[in-house]
Amino acid sequence: MSRRSESGARDPGFPSRRSVLATIGALPVLVAATPPAEASAVVAAARVAVDPSVERQAIRGFGGMNHTVWISDLTPAQRETAFGNGDGQLGFSVLRIPVHENRADWSREVATARRATEHGATVIASPWNPPASMVETFVHGGQSNAKRLRYDMYGAYARHLDDFSRYMRDNGVNLYAVSVQNEPDYAHDWTWWTPSEMVRFLRDHAGSIGTKVIAPESFQYVKSFSDPILNDPGALANLDILGAHLYGTPYQSFPYPLFQQKGKGKELWMTEVYYPNSSDSADLWPQALDVGEHIHRALVEAGFQAYVWWYIRRGYGPMREDGQISKRGAVMAHFSKFVRPGYVRIDATSNPQPNLYVSAYKGGDSKVVIVAVNKGTSSVSQPFTIVNNTSSSVSSWLTDASRNLAPRGVINAQNGSFTGELPARSMTTFVTG
């Protein structure tokens, strides 16, 4: 059984996933929550300089997965919580759905996808398996019944992906992109691909797909899987988005120099993860702050343009099974509600002191958004300066052990300079007036 085909609170395949991750390093250790930080000392930090004139990557958005064959669909109310951007809503702007191998299941994904697009969200889709008629079995290591796409079915498979895109469009959903394969390098429960097979499909067949194409969606952002795509001009020409998953990927592997060298004109998306695990409640604090650091590093160090969670609604996800936003969800919302599609990440002092992570973004409305993650056990009095900015006021929102996205009023600014108070073990988003 797939780790994702479950209906309970935990993924049944997670032990095998965990055994794989154990080979690249121990999972983060859960630290017990400490009392609120009001009694802790306040630490002064080096000034954070934000320069809107130095642009990094355009941000496409933040979101998660809906898979109605493996778990129940989002309810109408949960769709509003996920994709609306009012009070008590996540403000997600990306929805990922599956390309089901059976066409009879395609209609199951329409309702949530249509509502997401009505909220302005981008919808992408990933297949786990081609239709059964296109698949053959082979021996893969110790797996005697491994699956792969038959070589004489590459053209038919491209038509299958294009047919799904057309079907969704005919039902009111314009897919932004479709993937060739979900996790082709971790496919014990679905379809395997080698890098050379992926290159061949992209080069010879992906050009016939009438929407943007995502590949390879390696489960650990394994560069040896995507390097051959970047190094093959024909395959690269038919790739629009280099997609990756970050399960157990160490931070030092986040940068991708070859993509920076050869990926001009292509997008870079993180299309699936849960972090730090799927076994703990998403409401554990300060563990949920790990999600904030993970998103920060994915945007700042890896340069991803989108950050997409696994299941939107799950006990370990941004929305609990009761439809309420979890602590992990509140942390994600510090980005998703304020850093809207089309915003651009701009230069900022990213690590002014240990355990403090800062990133900044600007929108077409001239707003500047600063997101600060304080994982330290002391409050920080943090000075900020936004270069060539005349804002006189800054609004802020806070999540900590006892508060979720709580508005903190308006801070006076002078010539773009202000001081923000960052409580211990907290997440704060600042938005210029």
CSV table of C-alpha atoms in Angstrom, one decimal:
chain,number,residue,atom,x,y,z
A,1,MET,CA,0.0,0.0,0.0
A,2,SER,CA,1.2,3.5,-0.8
A,3,ARG,CA,2.2,5.7,2.0
A,4,ARG,CA,-0.3,8.2,0.6
A,5,SER,CA,-3.3,5.9,0.0
A,6,GLU,CA,-4.5,5.9,3.6
A,7,SER,CA,-7.5,7.3,5.3
A,8,GLY,CA,-6.3,7.5,8.9
A,9,ALA,CA,-4.1,10.1,10.6
A,10,ARG,CA,-0.9,8.4,9.6
A,11,ASP,CA,0.6,7.3,6.4
A,12,PRO,CA,1.0,3.5,6.6
A,13,GLY,CA,4.1,3.5,4.4
A,14,PHE,CA,5.8,6.1,6.6
A,15,PRO,CA,8.1,3.5,8.4
A,16,SER,CA,9.7,2.6,5.0
A,17,ARG,CA,10.0,6.3,4.2
A,18,ARG,CA,11.6,6.9,7.5
A,19,SER,CA,14.1,4.0,7.0
A,20,VAL,CA,15.1,5.7,3.7
A,21,LEU,CA,15.5,9.1,5.3
A,22,ALA,CA,17.6,7.5,8.1
A,23,THR,CA,20.3,6.8,5.6
A,24,ILE,CA,20.9,10.5,5.0
A,25,GLY,CA,20.6,11.7,8.6
A,26,ALA,CA,18.5,11.5,11.7
A,27,LEU,CA,15.1,13.2,11.8
A,28,PRO,CA,14.9,16.3,13.8
A,29,VAL,CA,14.5,15.7,17.6
A,30,LEU,CA,11.3,17.1,19.1
A,31,VAL,CA,12.1,19.7,21.8
A,32,ALA,CA,9.6,20.2,24.6
A,33,ALA,CA,7.8,23.4,24.6
A,34,THR,CA,8.9,26.1,27.0
A,35,PRO,CA,6.9,28.7,28.8
A,36,PRO,CA,6.0,31.9,26.8
A,37,ALA,CA,8.9,34.1,26.1
A,38,GLU,CA,7.7,37.3,27.9
A,39,ALA,CA,10.1,36.6,30.8
A,40,SER,CA,13.1,35.9,28.6
A,41,ALA,CA,15.8,38.5,28.0
A,42,VAL,CA,15.5,40.8,25.0
A,43,VAL,CA,18.5,40.6,22.6
A,44,ALA,CA,19.5,43.3,20.2
A,45,ALA,CA,20.3,42.1,16.7
A,46,ALA,CA,22.4,43.6,13.9
A,47,ARG,CA,20.3,45.7,11.6
A,48,VAL,CA,18.5,43.9,8.7
A,49,ALA,CA,19.0,45.8,5.5
A,50,VAL,CA,16.3,45.3,2.8
A,51,ASP,CA,17.0,46.4,-0.7
A,52,PRO,CA,14.0,46.4,-3.1
A,53,SER,CA,16.3,47.2,-6.0
A,54,VAL,CA,18.0,43.9,-5.8
A,55,GLU,CA,15.5,41.4,-7.1
A,56,ARG,CA,15.8,37.6,-6.7
A,57,GLN,CA,13.1,35.3,-7.9
A,58,ALA,CA,9.4,35.9,-8.7
A,59,ILE,CA,7.1,34.0,-6.3
A,60,ARG,CA,4.4,31.8,-7.8
A,61,GLY,CA,2.8,30.9,-4.5
A,62,PHE,CA,2.2,28.5,-1.6
A,63,GLY,CA,-0.2,25.6,-1.3
A,64,GLY,CA,-0.8,21.9,-1.0
A,65,MET,CA,-2.3,18.7,-2.4
A,66,ASN,CA,-5.8,17.4,-2.7
A,67,HIS,CA,-6.1,13.7,-3.7
A,68,THR,CA,-9.7,12.5,-3.6
A,69,VAL,CA,-9.0,8.8,-4.3
A,70,TRP,CA,-6.7,8.4,-1.3
A,71,ILE,CA,-8.5,10.7,1.2
A,72,SER,CA,-11.9,12.5,1.1
A,73,ASP,CA,-12.2,15.7,-0.8
A,74,LEU,CA,-12.1,19.1,0.9
A,75,THR,CA,-15.5,20.3,1.9
A,76,PRO,CA,-16.9,23.6,0.5
A,77,ALA,CA,-16.0,25.2,3.8
A,78,GLN,CA,-12.5,23.8,3.8
A,79,ARG,CA,-12.0,25.1,0.3
A,80,GLU,CA,-12.7,28.6,1.5
A,81,THR,CA,-10.3,28.1,4.5
A,82,ALA,CA,-7.6,26.9,2.2
A,83,PHE,CA,-7.8,29.3,-0.7
A,84,GLY,CA,-9.6,32.4,0.7
A,85,ASN,CA,-7.4,35.1,2.1
A,86,GLY,CA,-9.6,36.6,4.8
A,87,ASP,CA,-9.4,36.3,8.5
A,88,GLY,CA,-9.0,32.6,9.6
A,89,GLN,CA,-8.0,31.5,6.1
A,90,LEU,CA,-4.7,30.2,4.7
A,91,GLY,CA,-4.5,32.3,1.5
A,92,PHE,CA,-3.1,29.4,-0.4
A,93,SER,CA,-2.4,30.2,-4.1
A,94,VAL,CA,-1.3,26.8,-5.4
A,95,LEU,CA,-3.3,23.6,-5.6
A,96,ARG,CA,-1.7,20.3,-6.7
A,97,ILE,CA,-4.0,17.5,-7.9
A,98,PRO,CA,-3.3,14.0,-9.2
A,99,VAL,CA,-3.6,12.8,-12.8
A,100,HIS,CA,-5.5,9.7,-12.1
A,101,GLU,CA,-4.6,6.7,-14.2
A,102,ASN,CA,-8.3,5.9,-14.6
A,103,ARG,CA,-10.2,8.5,-16.5
A,104,ALA,CA,-13.4,7.7,-14.5
A,105,ASP,CA,-11.7,9.3,-11.5
A,106,TRP,CA,-10.8,12.6,-13.2
A,107,SER,CA,-14.2,14.2,-12.3
A,108,ARG,CA,-13.4,13.8,-8.6
A,109,GLU,CA,-10.8,16.6,-8.7
A,110,VAL,CA,-12.9,19.2,-10.4
A,111,ALA,CA,-14.9,20.8,-7.6
A,112,THR,CA,-12.0,21.8,-5.4
A,113,ALA,CA,-9.8,22.8,-8.4
A,114,ARG,CA,-12.5,25.0,-9.8
A,115,ARG,CA,-13.1,26.7,-6.5
A,116,ALA,CA,-9.3,27.2,-6.1
A,117,THR,CA,-9.1,28.9,-9.5
A,118,GLU,CA,-12.0,31.1,-8.6
A,119,HIS,CA,-9.9,32.4,-5.7
A,120,GLY,CA,-7.1,33.0,-8.2
A,121,ALA,CA,-5.0,29.9,-7.3
A,122,THR,CA,-2.7,28.2,-9.8
A,123,VAL,CA,-3.5,24.5,-10.3
A,124,ILE,CA,-0.8,21.9,-11.2
A,125,ALA,CA,-1.2,18.1,-11.6
A,126,SER,CA,1.1,15.1,-11.1
A,127,PRO,CA,0.6,11.5,-12.2
A,128,TRP,CA,1.6,8.5,-10.1
A,129,ASN,CA,0.9,5.9,-12.8
A,130,PRO,CA,0.1,5.8,-16.5
A,131,PRO,CA,-3.0,3.8,-17.5
A,132,ALA,CA,-2.5,0.1,-16.8
A,133,SER,CA,-2.5,-0.7,-20.5
A,134,MET,CA,0.6,1.4,-21.0
A,135,VAL,CA,2.7,-0.2,-18.2
A,136,GLU,CA,4.9,-3.2,-18.0
A,137,THR,CA,6.6,-4.9,-15.0
A,138,PHE,CA,10.3,-5.5,-14.6
A,139,VAL,CA,12.9,-6.3,-11.9
A,140,HIS,CA,14.2,-3.3,-10.1
A,141,GLY,CA,16.7,-4.3,-7.4
A,142,GLY,CA,14.9,-6.6,-5.1
A,143,GLN,CA,11.5,-5.6,-6.5
A,144,SER,CA,10.2,-8.2,-9.0
A,145,ASN,CA,7.0,-6.4,-9.9
A,146,ALA,CA,8.3,-2.9,-10.5
A,147,LYS,CA,6.4,-0.8,-13.0
A,148,ARG,CA,7.6,1.3,-15.9
A,149,LEU,CA,6.0,3.0,-18.9
A,150,ARG,CA,6.4,0.8,-22.0
A,151,TYR,CA,8.8,2.4,-24.5
A,152,ASP,CA,6.2,2.0,-27.3
A,153,MET,CA,3.7,4.0,-25.2
A,154,TYR,CA,5.5,7.2,-24.8
A,155,GLY,CA,3.4,9.0,-27.4
A,156,ALA,CA,0.2,7.6,-26.0
A,157,TYR,CA,1.2,8.7,-22.5
A,158,ALA,CA,1.8,12.3,-23.7
A,159,ARG,CA,-1.7,12.2,-25.1
A,160,HIS,CA,-3.0,10.9,-21.8
A,161,LEU,CA,-1.5,13.9,-20.0
A,162,ASP,CA,-2.7,16.3,-22.6
A,163,ASP,CA,-6.2,14.7,-22.4
A,164,PHE,CA,-6.3,15.4,-18.7
A,165,SER,CA,-5.3,19.0,-19.2
A,166,ARG,CA,-8.1,19.4,-21.9
A,167,TYR,CA,-10.6,17.7,-19.6
A,168,MET,CA,-9.9,20.0,-16.7
A,169,ARG,CA,-10.1,23.0,-19.1
A,170,ASP,CA,-13.4,21.9,-20.4
A,171,ASN,CA,-14.6,21.7,-16.8
A,172,GLY,CA,-13.5,25.2,-15.8
A,173,VAL,CA,-10.0,24.6,-14.7
A,174,ASN,CA,-7.0,25.9,-16.7
A,175,LEU,CA,-4.1,23.7,-15.5
A,176,TYR,CA,-0.9,25.8,-15.3
A,177,ALA,CA,1.3,22.7,-15.6
A,178,VAL,CA,1.3,18.9,-15.6
A,179,SER,CA,4.2,16.7,-14.4
A,180,VAL,CA,5.7,13.7,-16.2
A,181,GLN,CA,5.8,11.6,-13.0
A,182,ASN,CA,5.6,12.0,-9.3
A,183,GLU,CA,8.9,10.8,-7.6
A,184,PRO,CA,10.3,8.6,-10.4
A,185,ASP,CA,13.2,7.7,-8.1
A,186,TYR,CA,11.1,6.6,-5.1
A,187,ALA,CA,8.5,4.5,-7.0
A,188,HIS,CA,8.1,1.3,-5.0
A,189,ASP,CA,4.4,1.9,-5.0
A,190,TRP,CA,4.1,3.5,-8.4
A,191,THR,CA,6.0,3.9,-11.7
A,192,TRP,CA,9.8,4.1,-12.0
A,193,TRP,CA,11.7,6.2,-14.5
A,194,THR,CA,15.4,6.4,-15.1
A,195,PRO,CA,17.0,9.8,-15.9
A,196,SER,CA,17.6,8.7,-19.5
A,197,GLU,CA,13.9,7.6,-19.9
A,198,MET,CA,12.8,11.0,-18.5
A,199,VAL,CA,15.2,12.8,-21.0
A,200,ARG,CA,13.8,10.7,-23.9
A,201,PHE,CA,10.2,11.4,-23.0
A,202,LEU,CA,10.8,15.1,-22.6
A,203,ARG,CA,12.9,15.4,-25.8
A,204,ASP,CA,10.7,13.3,-28.1
A,205,HIS,CA,7.2,13.6,-26.7
A,206,ALA,CA,6.6,16.3,-24.1
A,207,GLY,CA,6.3,19.0,-26.8
A,208,SER,CA,2.9,17.7,-27.8
A,209,ILE,CA,1.4,18.4,-24.3
A,210,GLY,CA,-0.6,21.6,-24.5
A,211,THR,CA,0.3,23.0,-21.1
A,212,LYS,CA,3.5,23.7,-19.2
A,213,VAL,CA,5.5,20.6,-18.2
A,214,ILE,CA,7.1,19.8,-14.8
A,215,ALA,CA,9.9,17.3,-14.3
A,216,PRO,CA,11.4,15.4,-12.7
A,217,GLU,CA,9.9,15.7,-9.1
A,218,SER,CA,12.7,13.7,-7.5
A,219,PHE,CA,11.7,12.9,-3.9
A,220,GLN,CA,14.9,14.3,-2.4
A,221,TYR,CA,15.9,16.9,-5.1
A,222,VAL,CA,18.5,14.4,-6.4
A,223,LYS,CA,20.6,16.4,-8.8
A,224,SER,CA,21.8,13.4,-10.7
A,225,PHE,CA,18.2,12.9,-11.9
A,226,SER,CA,17.7,16.4,-13.1
A,227,ASP,CA,21.3,17.1,-14.4
A,228,PRO,CA,20.8,15.1,-17.5
A,229,ILE,CA,17.6,17.1,-18.4
A,230,LEU,CA,19.5,20.4,-18.0
A,231,ASN,CA,22.4,19.0,-20.1
A,232,ASP,CA,20.2,17.9,-23.0
A,233,PRO,CA,19.1,20.8,-25.1
A,234,GLY,CA,16.2,18.9,-26.6
A,235,ALA,CA,14.8,17.8,-23.3
A,236,LEU,CA,15.4,21.2,-21.7
A,237,ALA,CA,13.5,22.9,-24.5
A,238,ASN,CA,10.3,21.0,-23.5
A,239,LEU,CA,10.7,21.5,-19.8
A,240,ASP,CA,9.0,24.5,-18.3
A,241,ILE,CA,9.3,23.9,-14.5
A,242,LEU,CA,12.0,22.0,-12.8
A,243,GLY,CA,10.0,20.4,-9.9
A,244,ALA,CA,11.5,18.9,-6.8
A,245,HIS,CA,10.5,17.4,-3.5
A,246,LEU,CA,12.5,17.9,-0.3
A,247,TYR,CA,12.0,14.8,1.8
A,248,GLY,CA,15.1,14.6,3.9
A,249,THR,CA,17.1,16.8,1.7
A,250,PRO,CA,19.8,18.5,3.7
A,251,TYR,CA,20.0,22.3,3.6
A,252,GLN,CA,23.5,22.2,2.1
A,253,SER,CA,21.9,20.5,-1.0
A,254,PHE,CA,19.3,23.2,-1.6
A,255,PRO,CA,21.4,25.4,-4.0
A,256,TYR,CA,21.6,24.2,-7.6
A,257,PRO,CA,24.3,25.9,-9.5
A,258,LEU,CA,23.7,23.9,-12.7
A,259,PHE,CA,20.1,25.2,-12.8
A,260,GLN,CA,21.3,28.7,-12.3
A,261,GLN,CA,23.6,28.2,-15.2
A,262,LYS,CA,21.3,26.4,-17.7
A,263,GLY,CA,17.8,27.0,-16.5
A,264,LYS,CA,17.3,30.6,-17.8
A,265,GLY,CA,13.6,31.1,-18.7
A,266,LYS,CA,12.6,28.0,-16.6
A,267,GLU,CA,10.8,28.0,-13.3
A,268,LEU,CA,11.9,26.2,-10.1
A,269,TRP,CA,9.2,24.8,-7.9
A,270,MET,CA,9.2,22.8,-4.7
A,271,THR,CA,6.1,20.7,-5.5
A,272,GLU,CA,5.7,18.4,-2.4
A,273,VAL,CA,6.9,18.0,1.2
A,274,TYR,CA,5.8,17.6,4.7
A,275,TYR,CA,8.2,18.7,7.4
A,276,PRO,CA,9.6,17.8,9.7
A,277,ASN,CA,7.5,14.6,9.7
A,278,SER,CA,4.1,13.1,9.3
A,279,SER,CA,3.9,11.4,12.7
A,280,ASP,CA,3.5,14.4,15.0
A,281,SER,CA,0.5,16.7,15.4
A,282,ALA,CA,0.8,19.9,13.4
A,283,ASP,CA,0.0,21.8,16.6
A,284,LEU,CA,3.2,21.0,18.4
A,285,TRP,CA,5.1,24.1,19.4
A,286,PRO,CA,7.9,25.1,18.9
A,287,GLN,CA,8.3,22.2,16.4
A,288,ALA,CA,6.0,24.0,13.9
A,289,LEU,CA,8.5,26.8,13.7
A,290,ASP,CA,10.7,24.3,11.8
A,291,VAL,CA,8.3,24.7,8.9
A,292,GLY,CA,9.1,28.4,8.9
A,293,GLU,CA,12.8,27.8,8.7
A,294,HIS,CA,12.3,25.2,6.0
A,295,ILE,CA,10.2,27.6,3.8
A,296,HIS,CA,12.8,30.4,4.4
A,297,ARG,CA,15.6,28.2,3.2
A,298,ALA,CA,13.7,26.8,0.3
A,299,LEU,CA,13.1,30.4,-0.9
A,300,VAL,CA,16.3,32.0,0.1
A,301,GLU,CA,18.9,29.3,-0.3
A,302,ALA,CA,17.3,27.1,-3.0
A,303,GLY,CA,15.6,29.9,-4.9
A,304,PHE,CA,12.3,28.0,-5.3
A,305,GLN,CA,9.4,30.0,-6.6
A,306,ALA,CA,6.7,27.9,-5.1
A,307,TYR,CA,6.4,25.8,-1.9
A,308,VAL,CA,3.7,23.1,-1.9
A,309,TRP,CA,2.8,20.9,1.1
A,310,TRP,CA,1.5,17.4,0.8
A,311,TYR,CA,-2.1,16.9,2.0
A,312,ILE,CA,-3.8,20.3,2.7
A,313,ARG,CA,-6.0,18.6,5.4
A,314,ARG,CA,-4.2,16.2,7.7
A,315,GLY,CA,-3.3,15.9,11.3
A,316,TYR,CA,0.3,16.8,10.4
A,317,GLY,CA,-0.7,19.4,7.8
A,318,PRO,CA,-1.7,23.0,7.5
A,319,MET,CA,-5.4,22.2,8.1
A,320,ARG,CA,-6.5,19.8,10.8
A,321,GLU,CA,-9.1,17.1,10.0
A,322,ASP,CA,-11.7,19.3,11.7
A,323,GLY,CA,-11.0,22.0,9.1
A,324,GLN,CA,-9.2,24.4,11.5
A,325,ILE,CA,-5.8,25.9,10.7
A,326,SER,CA,-3.0,24.2,12.6
A,327,LYS,CA,0.2,25.7,14.0
A,328,ARG,CA,2.1,24.5,10.9
A,329,GLY,CA,-0.6,26.1,8.8
A,330,ALA,CA,-0.3,29.4,10.7
A,331,VAL,CA,3.4,29.4,10.0
A,332,MET,CA,2.8,28.7,6.3
A,333,ALA,CA,0.2,31.5,6.2
A,334,HIS,CA,2.9,34.1,7.3
A,335,PHE,CA,4.1,33.6,3.8
A,336,SER,CA,1.0,32.6,1.8
A,337,LYS,CA,-1.3,35.4,3.0
A,338,PHE,CA,1.1,38.2,2.4
A,339,VAL,CA,3.6,37.1,-0.2
A,340,ARG,CA,1.2,36.9,-3.1
A,341,PRO,CA,1.7,35.5,-6.6
A,342,GLY,CA,3.8,37.8,-8.6
A,343,TYR,CA,5.7,39.2,-5.6
A,344,VAL,CA,9.4,39.2,-6.0
A,345,ARG,CA,11.9,38.2,-3.4
A,346,ILE,CA,14.3,41.0,-2.7
A,347,ASP,CA,17.7,41.2,-1.0
A,348,ALA,CA,17.7,41.2,2.8
A,349,THR,CA,20.1,40.2,5.6
A,350,SER,CA,18.9,36.7,5.9
A,351,ASN,CA,20.6,35.5,9.1
A,352,PRO,CA,21.4,38.6,11.3
A,353,GLN,CA,22.1,36.3,14.3
A,354,PRO,CA,21.9,32.6,15.1
A,355,ASN,CA,18.3,31.1,15.0
A,356,LEU,CA,16.9,34.2,13.3
A,357,TYR,CA,15.9,34.0,9.7
A,358,VAL,CA,14.6,36.9,7.6
A,359,SER,CA,13.4,37.2,4.0
A,360,ALA,CA,11.8,40.1,2.1
A,361,TYR,CA,9.5,40.5,-0.9
A,362,LYS,CA,7.9,43.3,-2.9
A,363,GLY,CA,4.7,43.5,-4.8
A,364,GLY,CA,3.5,45.5,-7.7
A,365,ASP,CA,1.5,47.7,-5.2
A,366,SER,CA,4.9,48.9,-3.8
A,367,LYS,CA,4.3,47.0,-0.6
A,368,VAL,CA,7.3,45.4,1.1
A,369,VAL,CA,6.7,42.2,3.1
A,370,ILE,CA,9.3,41.0,5.6
A,371,VAL,CA,9.0,37.5,7.2
A,372,ALA,CA,11.0,36.8,10.4
A,373,VAL,CA,11.4,33.5,12.0
A,374,ASN,CA,12.9,33.6,15.6
A,375,LYS,CA,13.7,30.1,16.7
A,376,GLY,CA,15.8,31.4,19.6
A,377,THR,CA,14.8,31.2,23.3
A,378,SER,CA,15.2,35.0,23.7
A,379,SER,CA,13.1,37.9,22.4
A,380,VAL,CA,14.9,40.0,19.8
A,381,SER,CA,14.6,43.7,19.3
A,382,GLN,CA,15.3,43.8,15.6
A,383,PRO,CA,16.0,47.0,13.6
A,384,PHE,CA,15.1,47.0,9.9
A,385,THR,CA,16.0,49.5,7.2
A,386,ILE,CA,14.3,49.3,3.8
A,387,VAL,CA,16.5,51.2,1.3
A,388,ASN,CA,14.9,54.1,-0.5
A,389,ASN,CA,11.6,53.5,1.2
A,390,THR,CA,9.4,56.4,2.5
A,391,SER,CA,6.9,54.3,4.4
A,392,SER,CA,5.8,55.9,7.7
A,393,SER,CA,4.0,52.9,9.1
A,394,VAL,CA,4.4,49.1,9.3
A,395,SER,CA,1.7,46.5,10.2
A,396,SER,CA,2.7,43.2,11.7
A,397,TRP,CA,1.2,39.8,12.6
A,398,LEU,CA,2.5,37.3,15.1
A,399,THR,CA,2.4,33.5,15.7
A,400,ASP,CA,3.8,32.0,18.9
A,401,ALA,CA,2.9,29.4,21.5
A,402,SER,CA,-0.4,31.1,22.3
A,403,ARG,CA,-1.3,33.2,19.3
A,404,ASN,CA,-2.0,32.5,15.6
A,405,LEU,CA,-1.5,35.3,13.1
A,406,ALA,CA,-2.4,37.8,15.7
A,407,PRO,CA,-2.4,41.4,14.5
A,408,ARG,CA,0.1,43.5,16.5
A,409,GLY,CA,-0.9,47.0,15.4
A,410,VAL,CA,1.1,49.6,13.6
A,411,ILE,CA,4.8,50.4,14.1
A,412,ASN,CA,6.0,53.9,13.2
A,413,ALA,CA,8.7,54.0,10.6
A,414,GLN,CA,11.0,56.8,9.5
A,415,ASN,CA,12.6,56.8,6.1
A,416,GLY,CA,12.0,53.1,5.8
A,417,SER,CA,13.6,52.3,9.2
A,418,PHE,CA,11.7,50.7,12.2
A,419,THR,CA,12.3,48.3,15.0
A,420,GLY,CA,10.3,45.1,15.3
A,421,GLU,CA,9.9,43.1,18.5
A,422,LEU,CA,10.3,39.3,17.8
A,423,PRO,CA,9.2,37.2,20.8
A,424,ALA,CA,11.2,34.1,21.6
A,425,ARG,CA,10.2,31.1,19.4
A,426,SER,CA,7.9,33.1,17.2
A,427,MET,CA,7.0,34.0,13.6
A,428,THR,CA,6.3,37.6,12.5
A,429,THR,CA,5.3,39.2,9.2
A,430,PHE,CA,5.7,42.9,8.6
A,431,VAL,CA,4.0,44.8,5.8
A,432,THR,CA,4.7,48.4,4.9
A,433,GLY,CA,1.8,50.8,4.8
